[in-house]
mmCIF file of C-alpha atoms in Angstrom:
data_model
loop_
_atom_site.group_PDB
_atom_site.id
_atom_site.type_symbol
_atom_site.label_atom_id
_atom_site.label_comp_id
_atom_site.label_asym_id
_atom_site.label_seq_id
_atom_site.Cartn_x
_atom_site.Cartn_y
_atom_site.Cartn_z
ATOM 1 C CA UNK A 2 18.563 -26.907 -9.280
ATOM 2 C CA UNK A 3 21.964 -26.640 -7.047
ATOM 3 C CA UNK A 4 23.754 -24.376 -9.762
ATOM 4 C CA UNK A 5 20.772 -22.781 -9.985
ATOM 5 C CA UNK A 6 21.167 -21.654 -6.345
ATOM 6 C CA UNK A 7 25.011 -20.764 -6.420
ATOM 7 C CA UNK A 8 23.907 -17.115 -6.513
ATOM 8 C CA UNK A 9 24.535 -15.491 -3.719
ATOM 9 C CA UNK A 10 22.066 -14.709 -0.729
ATOM 10 C CA UNK A 11 19.756 -16.967 1.373
ATOM 11 C CA UNK A 12 15.516 -18.136 1.466
ATOM 12 C CA UNK A 13 14.995 -17.421 5.358
ATOM 13 C CA UNK A 14 12.273 -19.467 6.831
ATOM 14 C CA UNK A 15 10.704 -17.557 10.079
ATOM 15 C CA UNK A 16 8.803 -19.468 12.344
ATOM 16 C CA UNK A 17 7.723 -20.721 16.168
ATOM 17 C CA UNK A 18 10.327 -23.659 15.864
ATOM 18 C CA UNK A 19 9.283 -24.775 19.472
ATOM 19 C CA UNK A 20 5.675 -25.915 18.817
ATOM 20 C CA UNK A 21 5.686 -26.493 15.157
ATOM 21 C CA UNK A 22 9.127 -28.182 14.709
ATOM 22 C CA UNK A 23 7.668 -31.035 12.469
ATOM 23 C CA UNK A 24 6.566 -29.113 9.930
ATOM 24 C CA UNK A 25 8.958 -26.609 9.735
ATOM 25 C CA UNK A 26 11.608 -29.508 9.393
ATOM 26 C CA UNK A 27 9.724 -30.987 6.659
ATOM 27 C CA UNK A 28 9.821 -27.187 4.421
ATOM 28 C CA UNK A 29 13.472 -27.077 5.431
ATOM 29 C CA UNK A 30 14.080 -30.397 3.843
ATOM 30 C CA UNK A 31 11.922 -29.602 0.793
ATOM 31 C CA UNK A 32 13.810 -26.299 0.010
ATOM 32 C CA UNK A 33 16.986 -28.009 0.796
ATOM 33 C CA UNK A 34 15.975 -30.615 -1.937
ATOM 34 C CA UNK A 35 15.756 -27.476 -4.268
ATOM 35 C CA UNK A 36 19.223 -26.734 -3.659
ATOM 36 C CA UNK A 37 18.550 -23.419 -1.675
ATOM 37 C CA UNK A 38 20.704 -21.608 0.856
ATOM 38 C CA UNK A 39 18.753 -21.450 3.749
ATOM 39 C CA UNK A 40 18.744 -19.434 7.037
ATOM 40 C CA UNK A 41 16.137 -20.841 9.420
ATOM 41 C CA UNK A 42 15.094 -18.281 12.361
ATOM 42 C CA UNK A 43 13.246 -19.726 15.500
ATOM 43 C CA UNK A 44 10.832 -17.047 16.730
ATOM 44 C CA UNK A 45 9.177 -19.459 19.530
ATOM 45 C CA UNK A 46 9.076 -18.440 22.319
ATOM 46 C CA UNK A 47 9.386 -21.606 24.590
ATOM 47 C CA UNK A 48 12.069 -23.727 22.903
ATOM 48 C CA UNK A 49 13.906 -24.890 19.642
ATOM 49 C CA UNK A 50 13.780 -27.923 17.741
ATOM 50 C CA UNK A 51 16.830 -30.487 16.900
ATOM 51 C CA UNK A 52 15.005 -31.499 13.779
ATOM 52 C CA UNK A 53 17.343 -29.278 11.490
ATOM 53 C CA UNK A 54 19.583 -26.996 11.659
ATOM 54 C CA UNK A 55 18.942 -23.572 13.387
ATOM 55 C CA UNK A 56 20.953 -20.681 12.192
ATOM 56 C CA UNK A 57 19.385 -17.985 14.467
ATOM 57 C CA UNK A 58 17.651 -18.999 17.639
ATOM 58 C CA UNK A 59 14.791 -16.581 19.519
ATOM 59 C CA UNK A 60 17.478 -15.482 22.167
ATOM 60 C CA UNK A 61 18.904 -13.541 19.236
ATOM 61 C CA UNK A 62 15.594 -12.101 17.635
ATOM 62 C CA UNK A 63 14.499 -11.109 21.344
ATOM 63 C CA UNK A 64 17.518 -8.972 22.090
ATOM 64 C CA UNK A 65 17.846 -6.864 18.715
ATOM 65 C CA UNK A 66 14.709 -5.900 20.124
ATOM 66 C CA UNK A 67 16.336 -4.934 23.664
ATOM 67 C CA UNK A 68 14.813 -7.756 25.320
ATOM 68 C CA UNK A 69 15.757 -10.994 26.515
ATOM 69 C CA UNK A 70 13.716 -14.170 26.236
ATOM 70 C CA UNK A 71 13.060 -14.781 29.515
ATOM 71 C CA UNK A 72 12.256 -11.197 30.101
ATOM 72 C CA UNK A 73 9.349 -11.727 27.558
ATOM 73 C CA UNK A 74 8.536 -14.599 29.225
ATOM 74 C CA UNK A 75 8.293 -13.542 32.699
ATOM 75 C CA UNK A 76 5.815 -10.859 31.443
ATOM 76 C CA UNK A 77 3.752 -13.754 30.562
ATOM 77 C CA UNK A 78 2.033 -11.670 27.909
ATOM 78 C CA UNK A 79 1.886 -13.257 24.530
ATOM 79 C CA UNK A 80 0.399 -10.328 23.042
ATOM 80 C CA UNK A 81 3.487 -8.329 23.944
ATOM 81 C CA UNK A 82 6.142 -10.823 22.916
ATOM 82 C CA UNK A 83 4.814 -11.462 19.511
ATOM 83 C CA UNK A 84 5.339 -7.495 18.619
ATOM 84 C CA UNK A 85 8.769 -8.196 20.349
ATOM 85 C CA UNK A 86 9.496 -10.749 18.670
ATOM 86 C CA UNK A 87 8.414 -9.251 15.258
ATOM 87 C CA UNK A 88 10.260 -6.239 15.905
ATOM 88 C CA UNK A 89 13.718 -8.375 16.479
ATOM 89 C CA UNK A 90 13.107 -9.945 13.337
ATOM 90 C CA UNK A 91 12.523 -7.026 11.551
ATOM 91 C CA UNK A 92 15.829 -5.525 12.618
ATOM 92 C CA UNK A 93 17.493 -9.046 11.509
ATOM 93 C CA UNK A 94 15.469 -9.435 7.665
ATOM 94 C CA UNK A 95 16.442 -5.660 6.806
ATOM 95 C CA UNK A 96 20.216 -6.409 8.116
ATOM 96 C CA UNK A 97 20.433 -9.304 5.334
ATOM 97 C CA UNK A 98 18.383 -7.533 2.691
ATOM 98 C CA UNK A 99 21.122 -4.336 3.155
ATOM 99 C CA UNK A 100 24.124 -6.746 2.894
ATOM 100 C CA UNK A 101 22.287 -8.448 -0.386
ATOM 101 C CA UNK A 102 21.702 -11.376 1.106
ATOM 102 C CA UNK A 103 18.335 -11.831 1.177
ATOM 103 C CA UNK A 104 16.272 -13.752 -1.613
ATOM 104 C CA UNK A 105 13.269 -14.834 -0.522
ATOM 105 C CA UNK A 106 11.267 -15.310 2.658
ATOM 106 C CA UNK A 107 8.462 -17.959 4.187
ATOM 107 C CA UNK A 108 6.530 -18.785 7.392
ATOM 108 C CA UNK A 109 3.775 -20.919 8.303
ATOM 109 C CA UNK A 110 1.126 -20.126 11.472
ATOM 110 C CA UNK A 111 -2.072 -19.945 13.165
ATOM 111 C CA UNK A 112 -3.036 -16.473 14.618
ATOM 112 C CA UNK A 113 0.189 -15.943 15.973
ATOM 113 C CA UNK A 114 2.389 -17.068 13.673
ATOM 114 C CA UNK A 115 0.732 -14.914 11.060
ATOM 115 C CA UNK A 116 0.707 -12.196 12.800
ATOM 116 C CA UNK A 117 4.844 -12.596 13.669
ATOM 117 C CA UNK A 118 5.202 -13.070 10.023
ATOM 118 C CA UNK A 119 3.493 -10.367 8.516
ATOM 119 C CA UNK A 120 4.474 -7.752 10.641
ATOM 120 C CA UNK A 121 8.182 -8.445 10.260
ATOM 121 C CA UNK A 122 7.743 -8.888 6.240
ATOM 122 C CA UNK A 123 6.771 -5.114 6.431
ATOM 123 C CA UNK A 124 10.434 -4.017 5.874
ATOM 124 C CA UNK A 125 11.049 -5.718 2.779
ATOM 125 C CA UNK A 126 10.773 -4.275 -0.798
ATOM 126 C CA UNK A 127 8.084 -4.503 -2.932
ATOM 127 C CA UNK A 128 9.236 -7.738 -5.318
ATOM 128 C CA UNK A 129 11.384 -9.653 -2.957
ATOM 129 C CA UNK A 130 9.496 -13.518 -2.653
ATOM 130 C CA UNK A 131 7.213 -13.510 0.459
ATOM 131 C CA UNK A 132 5.044 -16.872 1.351
ATOM 132 C CA UNK A 133 2.952 -17.114 4.455
ATOM 133 C CA UNK A 134 0.891 -20.308 4.407
ATOM 134 C CA UNK A 135 -1.897 -19.707 7.258
ATOM 135 C CA UNK A 136 -4.601 -20.696 8.634
ATOM 136 C CA UNK A 137 -6.136 -17.046 8.313
ATOM 137 C CA UNK A 138 -5.382 -16.736 4.673
ATOM 138 C CA UNK A 139 -9.227 -16.771 3.534
ATOM 139 C CA UNK A 140 -9.888 -14.089 6.346
ATOM 140 C CA UNK A 141 -9.686 -10.521 6.159
ATOM 141 C CA UNK A 142 -5.603 -9.483 7.564
ATOM 142 C CA UNK A 143 -5.665 -6.611 5.122
ATOM 143 C CA UNK A 144 -4.481 -4.796 8.213
ATOM 144 C CA UNK A 145 -1.449 -7.165 8.765
ATOM 145 C CA UNK A 146 -0.785 -7.388 5.481
ATOM 146 C CA UNK A 147 -0.730 -3.788 4.654
ATOM 147 C CA UNK A 148 0.822 -2.775 1.245
ATOM 148 C CA UNK A 149 3.317 -5.203 1.167
ATOM 149 C CA UNK A 150 3.473 -8.128 -1.898
ATOM 150 C CA UNK A 151 2.548 -11.591 0.249
ATOM 151 C CA UNK A 152 1.383 -14.574 -1.053
ATOM 152 C CA UNK A 153 -0.946 -15.862 1.246
ATOM 153 C CA UNK A 154 -1.728 -20.086 0.599
ATOM 154 C CA UNK A 155 -4.687 -21.506 2.998
ATOM 155 C CA UNK A 156 -3.579 -24.266 5.174
ATOM 156 C CA UNK A 157 -6.555 -25.924 5.073
ATOM 157 C CA UNK A 158 -6.183 -27.646 8.393
ATOM 158 C CA UNK A 159 -4.459 -26.156 11.134
ATOM 159 C CA UNK A 160 -0.609 -25.898 10.982
ATOM 160 C CA UNK A 161 0.119 -28.108 13.922
ATOM 161 C CA UNK A 162 1.099 -31.604 12.539
ATOM 162 C CA UNK A 163 2.347 -33.302 9.189
ATOM 163 C CA UNK A 164 -0.508 -35.380 7.394
ATOM 164 C CA UNK A 165 -1.891 -35.820 3.837
ATOM 165 C CA UNK A 166 -3.518 -32.436 3.603
ATOM 166 C CA UNK A 167 -0.396 -29.818 4.309
ATOM 167 C CA UNK A 168 2.162 -32.053 3.525
ATOM 168 C CA UNK A 169 1.487 -31.416 -0.403
ATOM 169 C CA UNK A 170 0.689 -27.776 0.463
ATOM 170 C CA UNK A 171 4.154 -27.422 2.139
ATOM 171 C CA UNK A 172 6.018 -28.956 -0.887
ATOM 172 C CA UNK A 173 4.136 -26.512 -3.289
ATOM 173 C CA UNK A 174 4.892 -23.551 -0.932
ATOM 174 C CA UNK A 175 8.531 -24.074 -1.307
ATOM 175 C CA UNK A 176 8.206 -24.851 -5.241
ATOM 176 C CA UNK A 177 6.838 -21.511 -5.400
ATOM 177 C CA UNK A 178 9.552 -19.782 -3.497
ATOM 178 C CA UNK A 179 12.201 -21.426 -5.519
ATOM 179 C CA UNK A 180 10.722 -20.099 -8.522
ATOM 180 C CA UNK A 181 9.874 -17.204 -7.309
ATOM 181 C CA UNK A 182 13.392 -16.126 -6.571
ATOM 182 C CA UNK A 183 14.303 -16.584 -10.076
ATOM 183 C CA UNK A 184 12.502 -13.707 -11.042
ATOM 184 C CA UNK A 185 15.125 -10.923 -11.450
ATOM 185 C CA UNK A 186 12.560 -8.510 -9.077
ATOM 186 C CA UNK A 187 15.623 -6.009 -8.105
ATOM 187 C CA UNK A 188 17.408 -5.646 -11.428
ATOM 188 C CA UNK A 189 14.278 -4.862 -13.696
ATOM 189 C CA UNK A 190 15.809 -1.805 -15.968
ATOM 190 C CA UNK A 191 13.356 1.024 -15.699
ATOM 191 C CA UNK A 192 14.322 2.961 -18.878
ATOM 192 C CA UNK A 193 11.405 5.660 -19.030
ATOM 193 C CA UNK A 194 10.731 7.917 -15.826
ATOM 194 C CA UNK A 195 7.800 7.024 -13.986
ATOM 195 C CA UNK A 196 4.145 8.898 -12.811
ATOM 196 C CA UNK A 197 1.793 7.639 -10.167
ATOM 197 C CA UNK A 198 -1.782 8.893 -10.976
ATOM 198 C CA UNK A 199 -4.723 8.229 -8.883
ATOM 199 C CA UNK A 200 -7.969 7.204 -10.411
ATOM 200 C CA UNK A 201 -11.878 6.298 -9.710
ATOM 201 C CA UNK A 202 -14.735 4.963 -11.829
ATOM 202 C CA UNK A 203 -16.048 8.745 -11.426
ATOM 203 C CA UNK A 204 -12.709 9.963 -13.005
ATOM 204 C CA UNK A 205 -11.528 7.015 -15.210
ATOM 205 C CA UNK A 206 -11.688 9.346 -18.752
ATOM 206 C CA UNK A 207 -9.641 12.176 -16.923
ATOM 207 C CA UNK A 208 -6.696 9.198 -16.211
ATOM 208 C CA UNK A 209 -6.823 7.637 -19.328
ATOM 209 C CA UNK A 210 -5.843 11.102 -21.457
ATOM 210 C CA UNK A 211 -3.616 11.998 -18.775
ATOM 211 C CA UNK A 212 -2.076 8.441 -19.435
ATOM 212 C CA UNK A 213 -2.338 8.986 -23.212
ATOM 213 C CA UNK A 214 -0.510 12.228 -23.340
ATOM 214 C CA UNK A 215 1.947 10.916 -20.452
ATOM 215 C CA UNK A 216 3.307 8.053 -22.475
ATOM 216 C CA UNK A 217 3.367 10.244 -26.095
ATOM 217 C CA UNK A 218 6.388 11.850 -23.875
ATOM 218 C CA UNK A 219 7.745 8.991 -23.213
ATOM 219 C CA UNK A 220 7.118 8.530 -19.419
ATOM 220 C CA UNK A 221 5.902 5.303 -17.683
ATOM 221 C CA UNK A 222 2.254 5.594 -16.007
ATOM 222 C CA UNK A 223 1.015 3.709 -12.840
ATOM 223 C CA UNK A 224 -2.361 4.182 -11.673
ATOM 224 C CA UNK A 225 -3.894 3.316 -8.541
ATOM 225 C CA UNK A 226 -7.368 2.886 -7.707
ATOM 226 C CA UNK A 227 -8.678 5.584 -5.077
ATOM 227 C CA UNK A 228 -10.286 2.696 -3.104
ATOM 228 C CA UNK A 229 -8.160 2.888 0.199
ATOM 229 C CA UNK A 230 -6.066 0.138 -0.642
ATOM 230 C CA UNK A 231 -5.125 1.702 -3.758
ATOM 231 C CA UNK A 232 -4.313 5.069 -2.110
ATOM 232 C CA UNK A 233 -2.328 3.295 0.890
ATOM 233 C CA UNK A 234 -0.280 1.455 -1.718
ATOM 234 C CA UNK A 235 0.357 4.309 -3.762
ATOM 235 C CA UNK A 236 1.994 6.406 -0.773
ATOM 236 C CA UNK A 237 4.167 3.268 0.112
ATOM 237 C CA UNK A 238 5.612 3.199 -3.289
ATOM 238 C CA UNK A 239 6.185 6.604 -3.263
ATOM 239 C CA UNK A 240 8.444 6.494 -0.118
ATOM 240 C CA UNK A 241 10.302 3.556 -1.443
ATOM 241 C CA UNK A 242 10.969 5.850 -4.326
ATOM 242 C CA UNK A 243 9.149 4.355 -7.006
ATOM 243 C CA UNK A 244 8.130 7.349 -8.831
ATOM 244 C CA UNK A 245 9.435 10.652 -10.508
ATOM 245 C CA UNK A 246 6.659 12.496 -10.095
ATOM 246 C CA UNK A 247 3.148 12.430 -9.148
ATOM 247 C CA UNK A 248 -0.630 13.389 -10.313
ATOM 248 C CA UNK A 249 -2.715 12.519 -7.722
ATOM 249 C CA UNK A 250 -6.092 13.812 -9.587
ATOM 250 C CA UNK A 251 -8.609 11.895 -7.393
ATOM 251 C CA UNK A 252 -8.669 12.653 -3.740
ATOM 252 C CA UNK A 253 -11.440 11.387 -2.865
ATOM 253 C CA UNK A 254 -10.114 9.162 -0.261
ATOM 254 C CA UNK A 255 -9.831 11.977 2.105
ATOM 255 C CA UNK A 256 -13.532 12.410 1.728
ATOM 256 C CA UNK A 257 -13.496 8.879 2.798
ATOM 257 C CA UNK A 258 -11.021 9.916 6.245
ATOM 258 C CA UNK A 259 -13.381 13.066 6.986
ATOM 259 C CA UNK A 260 -16.539 11.387 6.411
ATOM 260 C CA UNK A 261 -16.419 8.189 8.207
ATOM 261 C CA UNK A 262 -16.614 6.549 4.648
ATOM 262 C CA UNK A 263 -15.002 2.769 3.868
ATOM 263 C CA UNK A 264 -12.587 3.793 1.073
ATOM 264 C CA UNK A 265 -10.233 5.926 3.635
ATOM 265 C CA UNK A 266 -6.857 5.374 2.955
ATOM 266 C CA UNK A 267 -5.607 7.091 6.150
ATOM 267 C CA UNK A 268 -4.578 10.534 7.979
ATOM 268 C CA UNK A 269 -1.567 10.081 5.565
ATOM 269 C CA UNK A 270 -2.884 10.659 2.444
ATOM 270 C CA UNK A 271 -1.034 12.540 -0.177
ATOM 271 C CA UNK A 272 1.620 13.428 2.806
ATOM 272 C CA UNK A 273 4.455 10.654 0.886
ATOM 273 C CA UNK A 274 5.430 12.920 -2.435
ATOM 274 C CA UNK A 275 5.086 16.272 0.039
ATOM 275 C CA UNK A 276 7.684 14.598 2.154
ATOM 276 C CA UNK A 277 9.698 13.489 -0.839
ATOM 277 C CA UNK A 278 10.000 16.680 -2.035
ATOM 278 C CA UNK A 279 8.548 15.064 -5.263
ATOM 279 C CA UNK A 280 7.230 16.985 -8.362
ATOM 280 C CA UNK A 281 3.056 16.722 -8.265
ATOM 281 C CA UNK A 282 0.066 17.960 -9.547
ATOM 282 C CA UNK A 283 -2.865 17.897 -7.519
ATOM 283 C CA UNK A 284 -6.986 18.032 -8.501
ATOM 284 C CA UNK A 285 -10.097 17.489 -6.285
ATOM 285 C CA UNK A 286 -11.269 14.459 -8.268
ATOM 286 C CA UNK A 287 -14.484 12.930 -6.457
ATOM 287 C CA UNK A 288 -13.996 15.215 -3.425
ATOM 288 C CA UNK A 289 -17.843 15.473 -4.260
ATOM 289 C CA UNK A 290 -18.223 12.097 -2.699
ATOM 290 C CA UNK A 291 -17.826 9.795 0.386
ATOM 291 C CA UNK A 292 -18.294 5.824 -0.319
ATOM 292 C CA UNK A 293 -20.283 3.438 2.196
ATOM 293 C CA UNK A 294 -21.567 -0.041 1.074
ATOM 294 C CA UNK A 295 -24.996 -1.007 0.585
ATOM 295 C CA UNK A 296 -27.461 1.972 1.670
ATOM 296 C CA UNK A 297 -28.677 -0.140 5.117
ATOM 297 C CA UNK A 298 -24.916 0.084 5.714
ATOM 298 C CA UNK A 299 -25.142 4.599 5.455
ATOM 299 C CA UNK A 300 -24.835 5.944 9.065
ATOM 300 C CA UNK A 301 -28.285 6.922 10.573
ATOM 301 C CA UNK A 302 -26.593 11.007 11.046
ATOM 302 C CA UNK A 303 -26.171 10.961 6.717
ATOM 303 C CA UNK A 304 -30.290 10.791 6.606
ATOM 304 C CA UNK A 305 -31.928 13.064 3.987
ATOM 305 C CA UNK A 306 -28.781 13.454 2.331
ATOM 306 C CA UNK A 307 -28.077 13.140 -1.450
ATOM 307 C CA UNK A 308 -26.780 9.707 -1.987
ATOM 308 C CA UNK A 309 -26.017 7.890 -5.752
ATOM 309 C CA UNK A 310 -26.355 3.953 -5.608
ATOM 310 C CA UNK A 311 -23.329 3.404 -7.867
ATOM 311 C CA UNK A 312 -23.630 -0.183 -7.896
ATOM 312 C CA UNK A 313 -25.614 -2.858 -5.253
ATOM 313 C CA UNK A 314 -23.363 -2.448 -2.629
ATOM 314 C CA UNK A 315 -21.980 0.965 -3.332
ATOM 315 C CA UNK A 316 -23.635 3.996 -2.260
ATOM 316 C CA UNK A 317 -21.787 7.036 -2.942
ATOM 317 C CA UNK A 318 -22.955 10.101 -0.768
ATOM 318 C CA UNK A 319 -22.643 13.805 -2.380
ATOM 319 C CA UNK A 320 -20.371 16.075 0.315
ATOM 320 C CA UNK A 321 -21.868 19.457 1.581
ATOM 321 C CA UNK A 322 -20.855 23.289 1.560
ATOM 322 C CA UNK A 323 -19.309 22.422 4.662
ATOM 323 C CA UNK A 324 -17.392 19.534 4.296
ATOM 324 C CA UNK A 325 -15.993 20.339 0.702
ATOM 325 C CA UNK A 326 -14.577 23.734 2.717
ATOM 326 C CA UNK A 327 -12.729 21.720 5.372
ATOM 327 C CA UNK A 328 -11.552 19.359 2.364
ATOM 328 C CA UNK A 329 -10.097 22.258 0.682
ATOM 329 C CA UNK A 330 -8.445 23.619 3.210
ATOM 330 C CA UNK A 331 -7.021 19.908 4.258
ATOM 331 C CA UNK A 332 -5.250 19.896 0.924
ATOM 332 C CA UNK A 333 -3.856 23.499 0.800
ATOM 333 C CA UNK A 334 -2.000 22.430 4.722
ATOM 334 C CA UNK A 335 -0.694 19.407 2.844
ATOM 335 C CA UNK A 336 1.125 20.573 0.187
ATOM 336 C CA UNK A 337 1.865 23.980 1.555
ATOM 337 C CA UNK A 338 5.706 22.546 2.519
ATOM 338 C CA UNK A 339 5.905 21.089 -0.947
ATOM 339 C CA UNK A 340 5.860 25.117 -2.363
ATOM 340 C CA UNK A 341 7.297 25.618 -5.708
ATOM 341 C CA UNK A 342 7.412 21.503 -6.877
ATOM 342 C CA UNK A 343 3.441 21.491 -6.594
ATOM 343 C CA UNK A 344 0.222 22.876 -8.959
ATOM 344 C CA UNK A 345 -3.512 23.034 -8.482
ATOM 345 C CA UNK A 346 -5.435 22.311 -11.243
ATOM 346 C CA UNK A 347 -9.175 22.970 -10.576
ATOM 347 C CA UNK A 348 -11.943 21.874 -12.916
ATOM 348 C CA UNK A 349 -14.716 24.474 -12.781
ATOM 349 C CA UNK A 350 -17.079 22.191 -14.487
ATOM 350 C CA UNK A 351 -17.718 19.429 -11.498
ATOM 351 C CA UNK A 352 -14.904 16.758 -9.583
ATOM 352 C CA UNK A 353 -16.590 13.728 -11.091
ATOM 353 C CA UNK A 354 -18.818 11.872 -14.005
ATOM 354 C CA UNK A 355 -21.834 12.305 -11.685
ATOM 355 C CA UNK A 356 -20.854 15.722 -10.720
ATOM 356 C CA UNK A 357 -20.794 17.287 -13.671
ATOM 357 C CA UNK A 358 -23.087 19.524 -15.215
ATOM 358 C CA UNK A 359 -26.176 17.231 -15.890
ATOM 359 C CA UNK A 360 -25.165 14.621 -12.961
ATOM 360 C CA UNK A 361 -27.334 14.190 -9.847
ATOM 361 C CA UNK A 362 -23.988 15.632 -8.117
ATOM 362 C CA UNK A 363 -23.245 18.388 -9.624
ATOM 363 C CA UNK A 364 -22.857 21.327 -7.338
ATOM 364 C CA UNK A 365 -21.372 24.258 -8.067
ATOM 365 C CA UNK A 366 -21.664 26.086 -4.970
ATOM 366 C CA UNK A 367 -20.449 23.252 -2.636
ATOM 367 C CA UNK A 368 -17.663 22.936 -5.704
ATOM 368 C CA UNK A 369 -16.619 26.924 -4.862
ATOM 369 C CA UNK A 370 -16.466 25.976 -1.083
ATOM 370 C CA UNK A 371 -13.953 23.651 -1.893
ATOM 371 C CA UNK A 372 -11.896 26.436 -3.539
ATOM 372 C CA UNK A 373 -12.462 28.771 -1.008
ATOM 373 C CA UNK A 374 -11.364 26.424 1.301
ATOM 374 C CA UNK A 375 -8.146 25.921 -0.481
ATOM 375 C CA UNK A 376 -7.419 29.550 -1.465
ATOM 376 C CA UNK A 377 -7.686 30.777 2.389
ATOM 377 C CA UNK A 378 -4.856 28.239 3.633
ATOM 378 C CA UNK A 379 -2.608 27.995 0.382
ATOM 379 C CA UNK A 380 0.707 29.460 0.316
ATOM 380 C CA UNK A 381 0.288 32.246 -2.546
ATOM 381 C CA UNK A 382 3.249 30.840 -3.933
ATOM 382 C CA UNK A 383 1.624 27.700 -5.247
ATOM 383 C CA UNK A 384 -0.153 27.768 -8.662
ATOM 384 C CA UNK A 385 -3.758 27.133 -9.033
ATOM 385 C CA UNK A 386 -5.090 26.668 -12.622
ATOM 386 C CA UNK A 387 -8.804 26.941 -12.889
ATOM 387 C CA UNK A 388 -10.201 25.310 -16.073
ATOM 388 C CA UNK A 389 -13.430 25.841 -17.542
ATOM 389 C CA UNK A 390 -14.341 22.252 -17.802
ATOM 390 C CA UNK A 391 -15.210 19.116 -16.011
ATOM 391 C CA UNK A 392 -12.430 16.921 -14.955
ATOM 392 C CA UNK A 393 -12.817 14.375 -17.562
ATOM 393 C CA UNK A 394 -13.056 17.030 -20.178
ATOM 394 C CA UNK A 395 -9.747 16.194 -22.219
ATOM 395 C CA UNK A 396 -9.192 20.279 -21.926
ATOM 396 C CA UNK A 397 -8.513 19.415 -18.212
ATOM 397 C CA UNK A 398 -6.101 16.331 -18.654
ATOM 398 C CA UNK A 399 -3.775 18.584 -21.433
ATOM 399 C CA UNK A 400 -3.967 21.547 -18.879
ATOM 400 C CA UNK A 401 -2.661 18.961 -15.780
ATOM 401 C CA UNK A 402 -0.554 17.239 -17.983
ATOM 402 C CA UNK A 403 1.406 20.196 -19.198
ATOM 403 C CA UNK A 404 1.320 21.371 -15.132
ATOM 404 C CA UNK A 405 3.349 18.687 -14.326
ATOM 405 C CA UNK A 406 5.530 19.236 -17.084
ATOM 406 C CA UNK A 407 6.497 22.741 -16.449
ATOM 407 C CA UNK A 408 7.214 21.414 -12.947
ATOM 408 C CA UNK A 409 9.748 18.522 -14.088
ATOM 409 C CA UNK A 410 11.379 21.179 -16.610
ATOM 410 C CA UNK A 411 11.740 23.492 -13.768
ATOM 411 C CA UNK A 412 13.301 21.436 -11.486
ATOM 412 C CA UNK A 413 14.690 19.193 -14.076
ATOM 413 C CA UNK A 414 13.630 16.164 -12.066
ATOM 414 C CA UNK A 415 13.677 13.919 -15.048
ATOM 415 C CA UNK A 416 16.966 13.548 -17.324
#
């Protein structure tokens, strides 16, 4: 495989070589046997190793974060040291990436090593290969992973020394990274303009109809499930410059953020397109519901509210007039800075499948409160098209796509 790895760039191995030098030596030899050019980066706070060549020592990494290694040691605060070494590692990785010299990254560890690795790779783009062998791979580390496409491989045993279980896992992880870097992730030819669209089970018909209409006009459409993780992923990719336009038709994650539901995407939901100035169409899809788990998990303060058991472990709560008014105002305040590049399309016949006429959540007064909240705070220069249909009616999808086309044509965002 030597000829294969004649390509420019390095595979980066990040780890605590002071305590895990033996197993990192095995990873180094496995990658080297595959013909890779490697940069070994030590983030151990105590010492280094002579088992293999170390290209970057932890003193340099600490320095990038504004500290000396001795200063970090003297604090006797392991958590703080991990934070700073991760910050320094981010800076080092970004520098290598910006010079076009980073092809992939791999690390191993327990709790501390996993945290440091996952924090460090947050500066790396979607598609660049990232692998972490971790004792925590089978636990919920979603907070540390964020929206990054990292492959987590369970170590099964502790990442502490060579044995018959960890050895093949290390070799397989090395083989996986060697194969992954052969995929030209940064050289994919994107010919069609790309539109992000948010969806939920209760707005599937709407999104499917919009997708068909957009594809017929030569667009590629990428849908994101508005389940918290999906919304964060969409926002992150918008910030990475992936999309030409956004159809944020399912804004239900805002209801979960405001009402304590389990599918919030955080307080920055809907802000990326505004900050980047992307053409965007907004609708109140599924703002008529807040998501909880099994019925017994619903907070006590919501007893007596209207619920819909969507699945055994999914309980939907109908938002009330006050909550809807607040949500409408929040949307207006969020999109106002986008001004002429945003349009609102409003379904007068309901925000969701269960919120349409005949559905359990249909409540025209609560929906109207949402519209009133929006209009009270909305920049008068932003157009609001009210459609006498449910969000899942084909007529609504047609209007939503038409509004997006008008925005794109007006600002010539698509060549």
